[in-house]
XYZ file of C-alpha atoms in Angstrom:
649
model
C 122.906 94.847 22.910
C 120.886 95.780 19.897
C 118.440 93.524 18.194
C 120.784 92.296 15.693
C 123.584 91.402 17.606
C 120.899 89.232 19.877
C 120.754 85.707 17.755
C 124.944 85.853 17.537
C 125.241 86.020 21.101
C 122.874 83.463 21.691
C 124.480 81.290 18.878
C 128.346 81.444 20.179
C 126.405 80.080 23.455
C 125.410 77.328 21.852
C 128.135 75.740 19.743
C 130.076 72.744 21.667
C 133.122 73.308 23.367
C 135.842 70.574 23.857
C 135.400 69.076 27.783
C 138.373 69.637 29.603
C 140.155 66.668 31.360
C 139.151 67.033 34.741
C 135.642 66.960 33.306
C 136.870 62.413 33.132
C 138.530 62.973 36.423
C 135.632 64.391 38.433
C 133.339 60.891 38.636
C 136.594 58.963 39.735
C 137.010 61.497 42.585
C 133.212 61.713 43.567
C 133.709 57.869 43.089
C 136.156 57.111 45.821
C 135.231 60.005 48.487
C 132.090 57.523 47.933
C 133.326 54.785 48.921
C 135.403 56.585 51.579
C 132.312 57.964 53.065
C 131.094 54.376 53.084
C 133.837 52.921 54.676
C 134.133 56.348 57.473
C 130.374 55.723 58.128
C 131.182 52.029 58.746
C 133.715 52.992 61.394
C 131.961 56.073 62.711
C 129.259 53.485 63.423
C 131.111 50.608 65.032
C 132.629 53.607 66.903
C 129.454 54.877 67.992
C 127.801 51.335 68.758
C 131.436 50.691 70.569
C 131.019 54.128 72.521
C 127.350 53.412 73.319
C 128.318 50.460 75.067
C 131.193 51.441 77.338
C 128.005 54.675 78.409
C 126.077 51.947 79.207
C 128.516 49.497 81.261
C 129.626 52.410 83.415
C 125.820 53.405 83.873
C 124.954 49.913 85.180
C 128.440 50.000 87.353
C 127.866 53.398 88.995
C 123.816 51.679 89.465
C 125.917 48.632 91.099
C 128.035 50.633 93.340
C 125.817 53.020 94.579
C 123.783 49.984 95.432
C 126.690 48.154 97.359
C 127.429 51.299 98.935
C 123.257 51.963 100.006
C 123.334 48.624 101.414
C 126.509 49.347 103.116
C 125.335 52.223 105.100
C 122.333 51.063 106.113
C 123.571 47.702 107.466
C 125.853 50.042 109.894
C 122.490 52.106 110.696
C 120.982 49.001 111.575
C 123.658 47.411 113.749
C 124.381 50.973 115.501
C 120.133 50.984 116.035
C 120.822 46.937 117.708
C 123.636 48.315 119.847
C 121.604 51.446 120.899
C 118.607 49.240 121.822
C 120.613 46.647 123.457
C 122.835 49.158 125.718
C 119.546 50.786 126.934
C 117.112 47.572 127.484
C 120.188 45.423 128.733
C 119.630 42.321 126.293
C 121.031 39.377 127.221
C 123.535 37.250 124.503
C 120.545 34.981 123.700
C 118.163 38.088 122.701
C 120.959 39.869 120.876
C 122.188 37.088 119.157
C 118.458 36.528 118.269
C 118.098 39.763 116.822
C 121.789 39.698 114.979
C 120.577 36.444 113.437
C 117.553 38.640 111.597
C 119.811 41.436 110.749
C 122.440 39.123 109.307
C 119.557 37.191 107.089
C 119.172 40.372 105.300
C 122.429 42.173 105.351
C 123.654 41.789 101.593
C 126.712 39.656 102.433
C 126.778 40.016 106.538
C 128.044 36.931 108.187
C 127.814 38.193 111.705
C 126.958 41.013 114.252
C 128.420 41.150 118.102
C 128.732 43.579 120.775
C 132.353 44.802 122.052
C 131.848 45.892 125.222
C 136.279 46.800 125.788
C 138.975 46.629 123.557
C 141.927 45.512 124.406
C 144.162 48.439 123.980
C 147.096 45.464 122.662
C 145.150 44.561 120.491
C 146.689 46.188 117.409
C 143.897 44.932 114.727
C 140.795 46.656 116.610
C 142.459 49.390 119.209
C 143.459 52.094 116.915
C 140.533 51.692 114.698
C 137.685 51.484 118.135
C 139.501 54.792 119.260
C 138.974 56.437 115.424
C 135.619 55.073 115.548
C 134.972 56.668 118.832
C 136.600 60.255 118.159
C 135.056 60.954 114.861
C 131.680 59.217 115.449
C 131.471 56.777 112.494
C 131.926 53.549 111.676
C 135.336 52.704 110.924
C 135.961 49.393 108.355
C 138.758 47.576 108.885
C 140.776 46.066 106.260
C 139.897 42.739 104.293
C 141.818 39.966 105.850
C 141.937 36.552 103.378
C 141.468 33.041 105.041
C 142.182 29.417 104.503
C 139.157 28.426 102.527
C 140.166 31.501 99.762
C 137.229 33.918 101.260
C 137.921 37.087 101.872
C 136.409 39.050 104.481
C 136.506 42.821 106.022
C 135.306 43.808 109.415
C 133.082 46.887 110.292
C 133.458 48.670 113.873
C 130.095 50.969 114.822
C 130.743 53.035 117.564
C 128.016 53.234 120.464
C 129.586 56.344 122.384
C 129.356 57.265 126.334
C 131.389 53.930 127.164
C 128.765 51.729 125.613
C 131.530 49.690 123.667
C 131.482 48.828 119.964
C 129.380 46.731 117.499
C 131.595 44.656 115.387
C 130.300 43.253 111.995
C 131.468 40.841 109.722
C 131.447 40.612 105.764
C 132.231 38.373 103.133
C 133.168 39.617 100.109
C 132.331 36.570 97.936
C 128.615 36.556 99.753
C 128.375 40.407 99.319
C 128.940 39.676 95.059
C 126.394 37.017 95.293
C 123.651 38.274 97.478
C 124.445 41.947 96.073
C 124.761 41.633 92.401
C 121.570 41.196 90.498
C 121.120 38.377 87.917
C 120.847 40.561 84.975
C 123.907 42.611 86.083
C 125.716 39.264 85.898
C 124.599 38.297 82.493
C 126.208 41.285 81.104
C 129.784 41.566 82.965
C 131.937 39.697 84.711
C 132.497 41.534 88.290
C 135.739 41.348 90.723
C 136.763 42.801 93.665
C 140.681 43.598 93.576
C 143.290 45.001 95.646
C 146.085 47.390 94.601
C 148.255 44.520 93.216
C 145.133 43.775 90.868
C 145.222 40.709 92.800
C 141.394 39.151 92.321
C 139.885 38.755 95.798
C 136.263 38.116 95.281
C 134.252 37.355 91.507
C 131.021 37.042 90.581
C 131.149 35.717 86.916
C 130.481 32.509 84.609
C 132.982 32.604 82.268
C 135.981 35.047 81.402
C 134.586 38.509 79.909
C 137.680 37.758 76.996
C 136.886 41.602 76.214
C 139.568 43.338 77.929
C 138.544 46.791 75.736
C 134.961 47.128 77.182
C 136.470 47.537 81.102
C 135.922 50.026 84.124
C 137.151 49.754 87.224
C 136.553 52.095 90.065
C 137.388 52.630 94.014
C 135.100 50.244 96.219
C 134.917 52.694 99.333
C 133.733 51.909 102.204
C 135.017 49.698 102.379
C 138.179 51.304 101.384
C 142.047 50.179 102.117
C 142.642 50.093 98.308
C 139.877 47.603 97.174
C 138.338 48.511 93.495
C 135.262 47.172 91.844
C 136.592 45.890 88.428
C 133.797 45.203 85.522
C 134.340 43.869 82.072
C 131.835 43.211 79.339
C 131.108 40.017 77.903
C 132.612 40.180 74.270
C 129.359 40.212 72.014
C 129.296 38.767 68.179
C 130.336 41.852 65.921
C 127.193 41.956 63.995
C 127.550 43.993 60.360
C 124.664 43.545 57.957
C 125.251 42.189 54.607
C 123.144 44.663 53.074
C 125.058 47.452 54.472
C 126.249 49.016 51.314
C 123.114 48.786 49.111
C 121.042 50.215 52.310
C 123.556 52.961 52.367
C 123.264 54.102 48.817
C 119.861 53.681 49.186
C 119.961 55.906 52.012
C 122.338 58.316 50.099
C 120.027 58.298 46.996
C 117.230 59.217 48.884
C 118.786 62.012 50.617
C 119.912 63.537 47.425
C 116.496 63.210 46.176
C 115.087 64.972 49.846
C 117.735 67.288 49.130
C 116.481 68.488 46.041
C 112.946 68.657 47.378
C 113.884 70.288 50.259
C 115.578 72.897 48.142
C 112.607 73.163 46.060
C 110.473 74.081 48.917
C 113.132 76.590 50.461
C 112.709 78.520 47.419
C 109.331 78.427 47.300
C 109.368 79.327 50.722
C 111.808 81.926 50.228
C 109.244 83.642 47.677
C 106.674 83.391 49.718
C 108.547 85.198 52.220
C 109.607 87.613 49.734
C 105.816 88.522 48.935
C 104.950 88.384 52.422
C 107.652 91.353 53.171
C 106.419 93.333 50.450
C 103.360 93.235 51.178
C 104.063 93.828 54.928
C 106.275 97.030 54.127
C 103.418 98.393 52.033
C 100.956 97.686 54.960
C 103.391 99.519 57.520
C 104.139 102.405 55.016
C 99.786 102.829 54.575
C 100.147 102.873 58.542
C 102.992 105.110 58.825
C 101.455 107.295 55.746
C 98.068 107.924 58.295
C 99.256 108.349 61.269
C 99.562 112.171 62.938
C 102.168 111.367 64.989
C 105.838 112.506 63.574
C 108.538 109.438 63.312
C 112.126 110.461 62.725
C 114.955 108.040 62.676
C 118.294 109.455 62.760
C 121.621 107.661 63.069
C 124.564 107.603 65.552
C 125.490 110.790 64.390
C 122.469 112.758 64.424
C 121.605 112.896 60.378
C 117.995 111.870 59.314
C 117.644 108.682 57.739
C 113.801 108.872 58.030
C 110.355 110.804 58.682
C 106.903 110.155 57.585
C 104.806 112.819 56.231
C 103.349 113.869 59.489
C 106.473 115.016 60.489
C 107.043 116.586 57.192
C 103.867 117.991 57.240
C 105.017 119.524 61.312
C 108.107 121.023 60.291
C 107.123 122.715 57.031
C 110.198 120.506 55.092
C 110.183 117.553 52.693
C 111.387 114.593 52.970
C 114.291 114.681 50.624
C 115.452 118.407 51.949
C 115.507 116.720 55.695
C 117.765 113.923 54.706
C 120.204 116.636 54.013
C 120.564 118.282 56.881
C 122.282 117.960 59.957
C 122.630 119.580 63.170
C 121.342 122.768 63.663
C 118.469 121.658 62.192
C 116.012 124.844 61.058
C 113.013 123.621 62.511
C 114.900 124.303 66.319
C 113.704 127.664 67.722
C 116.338 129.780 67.983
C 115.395 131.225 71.304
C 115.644 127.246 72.389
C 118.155 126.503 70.081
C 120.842 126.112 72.868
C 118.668 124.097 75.033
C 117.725 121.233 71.885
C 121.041 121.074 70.877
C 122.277 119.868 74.624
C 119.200 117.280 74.721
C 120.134 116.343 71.185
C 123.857 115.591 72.581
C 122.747 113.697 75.482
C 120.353 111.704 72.840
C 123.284 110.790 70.955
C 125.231 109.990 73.896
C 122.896 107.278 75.381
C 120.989 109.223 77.610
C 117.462 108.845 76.041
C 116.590 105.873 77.963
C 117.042 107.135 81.524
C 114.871 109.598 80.346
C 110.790 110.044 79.933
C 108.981 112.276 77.402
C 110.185 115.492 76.902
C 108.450 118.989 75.651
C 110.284 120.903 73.717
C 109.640 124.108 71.105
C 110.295 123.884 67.830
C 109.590 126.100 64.464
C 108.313 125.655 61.339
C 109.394 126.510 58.153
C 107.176 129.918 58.098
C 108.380 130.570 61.506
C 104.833 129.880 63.491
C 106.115 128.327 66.740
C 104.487 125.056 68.164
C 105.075 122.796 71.152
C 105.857 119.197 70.586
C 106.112 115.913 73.142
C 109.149 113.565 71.874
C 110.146 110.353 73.235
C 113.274 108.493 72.053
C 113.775 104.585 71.551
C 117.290 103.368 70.727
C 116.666 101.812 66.841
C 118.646 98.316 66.670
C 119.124 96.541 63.240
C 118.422 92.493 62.286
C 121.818 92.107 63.977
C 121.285 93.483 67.440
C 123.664 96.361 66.770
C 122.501 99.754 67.796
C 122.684 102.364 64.581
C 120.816 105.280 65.856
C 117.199 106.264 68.048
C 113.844 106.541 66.614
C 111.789 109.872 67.629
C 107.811 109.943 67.822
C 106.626 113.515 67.908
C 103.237 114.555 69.174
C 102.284 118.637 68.343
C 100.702 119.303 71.872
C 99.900 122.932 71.086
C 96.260 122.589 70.654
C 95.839 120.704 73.881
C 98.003 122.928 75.934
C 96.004 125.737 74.743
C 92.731 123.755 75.839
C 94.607 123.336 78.981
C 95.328 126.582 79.735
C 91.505 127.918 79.209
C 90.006 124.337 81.279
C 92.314 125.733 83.942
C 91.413 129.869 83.424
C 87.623 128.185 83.698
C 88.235 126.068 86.611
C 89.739 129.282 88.612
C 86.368 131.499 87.235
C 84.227 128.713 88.721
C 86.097 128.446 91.927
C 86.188 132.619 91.987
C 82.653 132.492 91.757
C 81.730 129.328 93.964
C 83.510 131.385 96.708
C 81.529 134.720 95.929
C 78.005 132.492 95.782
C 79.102 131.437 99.375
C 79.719 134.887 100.706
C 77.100 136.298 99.516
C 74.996 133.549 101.399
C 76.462 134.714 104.461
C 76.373 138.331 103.658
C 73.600 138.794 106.024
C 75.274 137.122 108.451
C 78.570 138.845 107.945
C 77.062 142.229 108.283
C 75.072 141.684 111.533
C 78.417 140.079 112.932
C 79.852 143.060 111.818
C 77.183 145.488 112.849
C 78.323 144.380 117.022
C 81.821 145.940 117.034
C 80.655 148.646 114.795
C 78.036 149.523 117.498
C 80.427 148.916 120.480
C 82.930 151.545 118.912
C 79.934 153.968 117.793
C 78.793 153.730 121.661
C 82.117 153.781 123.624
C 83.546 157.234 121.374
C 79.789 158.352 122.045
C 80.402 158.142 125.789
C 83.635 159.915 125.456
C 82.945 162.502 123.567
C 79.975 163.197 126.394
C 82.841 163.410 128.859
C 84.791 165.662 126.970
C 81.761 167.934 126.488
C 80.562 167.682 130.242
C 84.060 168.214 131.430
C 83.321 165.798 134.278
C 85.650 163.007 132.822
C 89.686 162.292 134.103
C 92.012 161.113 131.366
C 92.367 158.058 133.597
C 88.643 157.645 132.834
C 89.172 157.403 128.788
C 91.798 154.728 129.267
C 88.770 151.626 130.001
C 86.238 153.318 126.720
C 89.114 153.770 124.158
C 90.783 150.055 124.671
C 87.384 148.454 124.374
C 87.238 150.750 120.932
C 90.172 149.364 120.276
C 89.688 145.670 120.909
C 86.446 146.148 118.401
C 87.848 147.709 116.008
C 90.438 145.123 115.688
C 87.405 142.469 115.642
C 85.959 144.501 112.798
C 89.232 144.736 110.674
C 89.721 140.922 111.249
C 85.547 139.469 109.548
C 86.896 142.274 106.682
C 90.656 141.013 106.370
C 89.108 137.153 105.984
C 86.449 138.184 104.191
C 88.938 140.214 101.425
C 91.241 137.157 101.820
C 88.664 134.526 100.496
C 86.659 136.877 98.349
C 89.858 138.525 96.613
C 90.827 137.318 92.955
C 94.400 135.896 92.613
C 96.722 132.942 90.664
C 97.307 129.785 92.613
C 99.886 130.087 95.049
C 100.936 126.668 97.046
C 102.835 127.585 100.150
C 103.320 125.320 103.144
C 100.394 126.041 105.892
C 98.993 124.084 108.874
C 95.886 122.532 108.231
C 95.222 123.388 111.615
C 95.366 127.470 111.184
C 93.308 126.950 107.660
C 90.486 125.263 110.406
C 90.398 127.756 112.161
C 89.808 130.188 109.299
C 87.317 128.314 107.947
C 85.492 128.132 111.631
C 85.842 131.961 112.900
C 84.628 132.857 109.390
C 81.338 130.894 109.343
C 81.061 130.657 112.821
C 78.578 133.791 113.018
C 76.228 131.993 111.031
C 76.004 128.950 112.596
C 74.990 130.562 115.728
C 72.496 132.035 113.700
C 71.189 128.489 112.885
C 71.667 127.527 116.412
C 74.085 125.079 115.601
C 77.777 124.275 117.846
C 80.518 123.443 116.104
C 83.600 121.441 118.287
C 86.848 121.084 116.488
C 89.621 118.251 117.941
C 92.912 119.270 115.757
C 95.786 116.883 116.493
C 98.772 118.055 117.714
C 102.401 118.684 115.812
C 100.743 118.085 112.356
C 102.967 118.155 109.566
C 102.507 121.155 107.482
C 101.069 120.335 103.692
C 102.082 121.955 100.415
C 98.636 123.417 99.381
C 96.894 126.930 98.222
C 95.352 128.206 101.672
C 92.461 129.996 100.186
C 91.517 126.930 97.945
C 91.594 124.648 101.007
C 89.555 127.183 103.037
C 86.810 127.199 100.016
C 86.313 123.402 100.238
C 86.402 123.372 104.319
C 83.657 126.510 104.344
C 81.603 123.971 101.670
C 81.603 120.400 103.617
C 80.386 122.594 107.140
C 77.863 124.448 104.877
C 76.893 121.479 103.942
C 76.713 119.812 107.005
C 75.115 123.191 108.530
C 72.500 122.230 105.921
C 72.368 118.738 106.800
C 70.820 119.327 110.036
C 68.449 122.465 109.292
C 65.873 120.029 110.291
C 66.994 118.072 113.491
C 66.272 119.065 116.152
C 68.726 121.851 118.870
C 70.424 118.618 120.639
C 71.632 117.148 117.388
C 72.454 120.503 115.639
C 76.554 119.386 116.422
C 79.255 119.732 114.005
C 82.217 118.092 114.296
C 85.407 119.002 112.574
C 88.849 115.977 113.386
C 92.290 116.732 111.990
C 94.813 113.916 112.060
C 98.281 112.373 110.431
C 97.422 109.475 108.318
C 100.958 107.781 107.532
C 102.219 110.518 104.978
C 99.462 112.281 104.586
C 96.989 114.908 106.936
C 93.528 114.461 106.736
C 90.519 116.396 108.155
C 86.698 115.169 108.967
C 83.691 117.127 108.900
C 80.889 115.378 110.894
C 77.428 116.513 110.766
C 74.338 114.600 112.632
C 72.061 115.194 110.022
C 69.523 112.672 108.124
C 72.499 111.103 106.292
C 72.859 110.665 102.830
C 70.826 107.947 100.607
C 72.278 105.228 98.854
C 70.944 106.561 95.036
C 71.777 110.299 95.586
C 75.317 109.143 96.758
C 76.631 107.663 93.736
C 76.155 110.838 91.797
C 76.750 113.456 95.057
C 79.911 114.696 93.152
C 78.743 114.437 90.000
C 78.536 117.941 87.997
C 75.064 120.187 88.456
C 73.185 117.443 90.593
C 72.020 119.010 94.048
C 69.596 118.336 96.291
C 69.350 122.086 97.258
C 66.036 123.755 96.004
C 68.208 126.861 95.390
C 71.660 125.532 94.609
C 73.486 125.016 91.272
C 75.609 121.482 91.874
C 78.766 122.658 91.737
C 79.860 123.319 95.352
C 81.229 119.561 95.904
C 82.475 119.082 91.842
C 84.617 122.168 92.641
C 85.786 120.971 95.879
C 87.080 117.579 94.455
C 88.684 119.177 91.559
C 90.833 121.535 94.383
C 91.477 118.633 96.328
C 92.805 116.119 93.207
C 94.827 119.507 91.906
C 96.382 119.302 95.118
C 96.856 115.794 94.716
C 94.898 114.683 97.504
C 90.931 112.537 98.015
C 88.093 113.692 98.959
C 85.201 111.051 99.653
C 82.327 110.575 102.822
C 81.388 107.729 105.071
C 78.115 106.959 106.846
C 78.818 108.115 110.591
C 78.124 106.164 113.491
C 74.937 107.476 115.420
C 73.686 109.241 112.398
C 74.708 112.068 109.876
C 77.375 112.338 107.520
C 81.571 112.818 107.466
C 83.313 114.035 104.728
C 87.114 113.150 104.753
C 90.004 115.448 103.123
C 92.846 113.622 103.012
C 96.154 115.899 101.476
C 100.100 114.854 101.628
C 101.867 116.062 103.924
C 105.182 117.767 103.289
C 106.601 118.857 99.611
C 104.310 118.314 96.511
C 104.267 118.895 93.091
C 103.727 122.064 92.204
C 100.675 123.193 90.504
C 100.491 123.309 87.078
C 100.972 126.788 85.775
């Protein structure tokens, strides 16, 4: 619309237009649906006020009868309790008629209580109902019965059982209404006890109710035989307030005036909200915008419908270029391409929640490949509706590289820890060694004499070259487990006993603790489940806890220089204990005993027990001491027993 056409448009808005007729018609309409609503708001209410009532009566009636029906049951627990007592302490017709007299004071409408001790089996009012009462256990009423004077009454048999007879009690209806039915029950209804000819037996009222609308009647059991409880409300003045109609357009006015308010303060409310939103999705997009963590959203079909720039900034893409493309996407290696695509089916197909993270490879735009950790969540919309599964992407390259050299430098250490320890027992390695050598050097010395003399029998060589033989075989076995735990190789977890790695460890440091002077006992425990573990790792931390306790006890004296090495089960897991009886350890250098480079060695580098936890947790196991009983020190190993998880490569 140009600037000149502006005013015209504005001025053909303005000019009067002739009101059509329904424009006249519209106030007589909204006049009488007016008045109708007046008039349906009348009734709704008399209605409602007429509804409210008939809740209430049957509220009070259901009170009444429950209460007729309480006092009931416990007048027949009370007479059964008088016949019980009266069968057992034999009371004479005086003391029970005593004792009836007190029940019958109090029993809501009782007139009397007596003891049947036989029924006559012709008698055809009590024989059939004593023999009910007797095979089911319960009181039995009989039926109401009307006499001269116009009461009726009803009789109620309580069985005793084992041939102790009956007790028979006696009601009157009109005395049950009176003594039964409270005084402000009887202010409100009229109350009468009728049989199935709606005949009126018994009534407890002052004048006719005269409101036979406002009625409820229901079944009056026990006693039973067809008697009802029949209440009617005493017709109440219809009161309707003069001021009715101005209260209700009033009322009306004022709720088209809240109206408007309340619409008022929707809107503002609604612009507030507005504001709120906006300034919420800028917040989250600042937030999104820093984070280095890739988000991708992608629908039920696997298009993008988001990413922040992280993941932009990942893949090597834009934004706008990603929303384009669907599955292959470029950033999938193509040497994993196969692989993504069957996780990105399953994705699609619902099976992201059953599982965890996953690591996968993936490419970026100038080809450099880099790891990534993604975890799905399904992506639901203000409606509850699933529409497609949000990815968070987390470039683990960096840290798997810093994981590879930790572990390269963990291996080094424990290469070298085990190369510091043989080198302490060089020495003692080589005089151990230095004994079979010898034998052998002195048995072939011996033969070779023979041969020379010419005095020796072959038999006579047999004895000198088996001895040679049993020593050499010593020799080749300190230089197999010496190349064994010396030798440089990957992690390799195989299943071993525990109890062959003990004895290993023992037969390879055994020569120097008889150098020290010191006895080591082992007690290994019988049929011990295998465990999933490295042998020569597990042999490196056993060879450092009996150094250890070796050096313990360097200065106690040749009784107490005892070493003491347990293996046991422990539930699911195998466990071994290195006892020494040394000083012990004190309370401030055992809070930082494992810590890294702390010793109490003048020559050692604190590293021994660091690297001995770190084998054990890699193996997923504990490693921790106790004060031992007596003195000294035990260190506790504690692996699983069976399959583990595999070491990380």
């Amino acid at each position: 619309m140009t600037s000149r056409s502006l005013p015209s448009a504005f001025l053909a808005r303005a000019t009067p237009v002739a009101a059509p007729g329904w424009y006249w018609v519209l106030p007589r309409v909204a006049l009488v649906l007016f008045l109708a609503a007046i008039a349906a708001l009348v009734w709704l209410l008399h209605s409602k006020d007429q509804e409210d009532q008939r809740a209430a009566m049957i509220s009070d009636v259901l009170w009444m009868e429950q209460d007729l029906r309480f006092h009931l049951d416990r007048n027949v627990e009370l007479i059964g309790q008088l016949g019980h007592e009266a069968a057992e302490k034999g009371f004479d017709a005086a003391a029970l008629e005593l004792r009836a007299r007190s029940l019958v004071s109090n029993g809501q409408g009782l007139l009397s209580v007596e003891r049947l001790l036989a029924v006559d089996a012709a008698d055809g009012a009590l024989a059939a109902p004593a023999r009910l009462a007797d095979r089911i256990g319960q009181a039995v009423y009989l039926p109401p019965r009307a006499l001269q004077d116009g009461d009726v009454q009803f009789d109620v048999l309580v069985p005793l059982g084992a041939g102790r007879g009956w007790m028979l009690g006696r009601y009157s209806l009109a005395q049950m209404l009176v003594r039964s039915v409270p005084w402000w029950f009887a202010e409100r209804y009229a109350v009468e006890v009728i049989d199935n000819t709606e005949h009126v037996l018994a009534s407890k009222s002052k004048v006719s109710s005269g409101n036979s609308d406002l009625g409820y009647s229901l079944a009056f059991d026990p006693p039973g035989h067809g008697l009802r409880l029949r209440v009617a409300a005493y017709r109440s003045e219809t009161r309707l307030l003069p001021a009715l109609l101005v209260v209700t357009l009033v009322g009306l006015a004022l709720t088209m005036l809240w109206s408007l308010w309340a619409l008022r303060r929707h809107l503002n409310r609604r612009l507030a909200a507005e504001h709120a939103l906006r300034e919420e999705h800028a917040f989250r997009t600042a937030m999104e915008n820093s984070l280095i963590i890739g988000l991708r959203a992608r629908d039920l079909e696997g298009r993008i419908t988001h990413v922040n720039p992280a993941f932009c900034r990942m893949v090597g893409w834009s934004a706008e270029e990603l929303m384009a493309m669907r599955p292959p996407m470029p950033y999938w290696a193509p040497e994993h391409a196969e692989h993504i695509r069957a996780l990105h089916d399953g994705i699609l197909a619902g099976d992201a929640e059953k599982r965890d993270a996953i690591e996968l490879t993936f490419m970026r735009r100038d080809g450099e490949r880099f790891d990534v950790l993604i975890s799905e969540a399904p992506l639901v919309d203000a409606e509850g509706r699933h529409v497609g599964w949000m990815s968070s992407l987390l470039d683990v390259t960096e840290s798997k590289r810093a994981e590879a050299l930790y572990r390269q430098q963990q291996e080094q250490l424990q290469f070298t820890g085990r190369l510091i320890t043989m080198g302490e027992m060089a020495s003692t390695l080589a005089h151990e060694l230095n004994q079979p050598l010898s034998a052998i050097a002195s048995y072939s010395t011996a033969c070779l004499n023979m041969i020379e003399t010419g005095k020796g029998q072959l038999s006579d060589f047999t004895e000198p070259l088996s001895k040679m033989n049993t020593q050499a075989q010593r020799a080749g076995t300190i230089i197999r487990r010496v190349h064994q735990f010396v030798r440089r190789s990957e992690p390799q977890r195989v299943r071993c006993a525990l109890n062959d790695i003990v004895d290993d460890a023992v037969a390879l440091i055994e020569a120097d603790a008889r150098k020290r002077n010191i006895h080591i006992t082992t007690a290994l425990a019988r049929d011990l489940a295998e465990v999933q573990a490295d042998r020569v790792m597990i042999e490196q931390v056993l060879l450092n806890l009996i150094r250890n306790g070796m050096d313990a006890m360097a200065g106690s004296s040749a009784e107490r220089r005892r070493l003491q090495i347990d293996t046991r089960a422990d539930g699911e897991d195998v466990q071994v204990a290195v006892r020494d009886s040394g000083a012990g350890i004190p309370p401030d250098i055992a809070e930082k005993l494992f810590a890294p480079f702390f010793t109490t060695k003048p020559d050692g580098m604190g590293m021994g027990l660091n690297i001995c936890r770190s084998i054990v947790e890699l193996h997923h196991g504990r490693l921790w001491f106790e004060a031992a009983e007596g003195g000294g020190t035990v260190f506790i190993l504690k692996l699983p027993a069976g399959d583990a998880q595999a070491l990380p490569a």
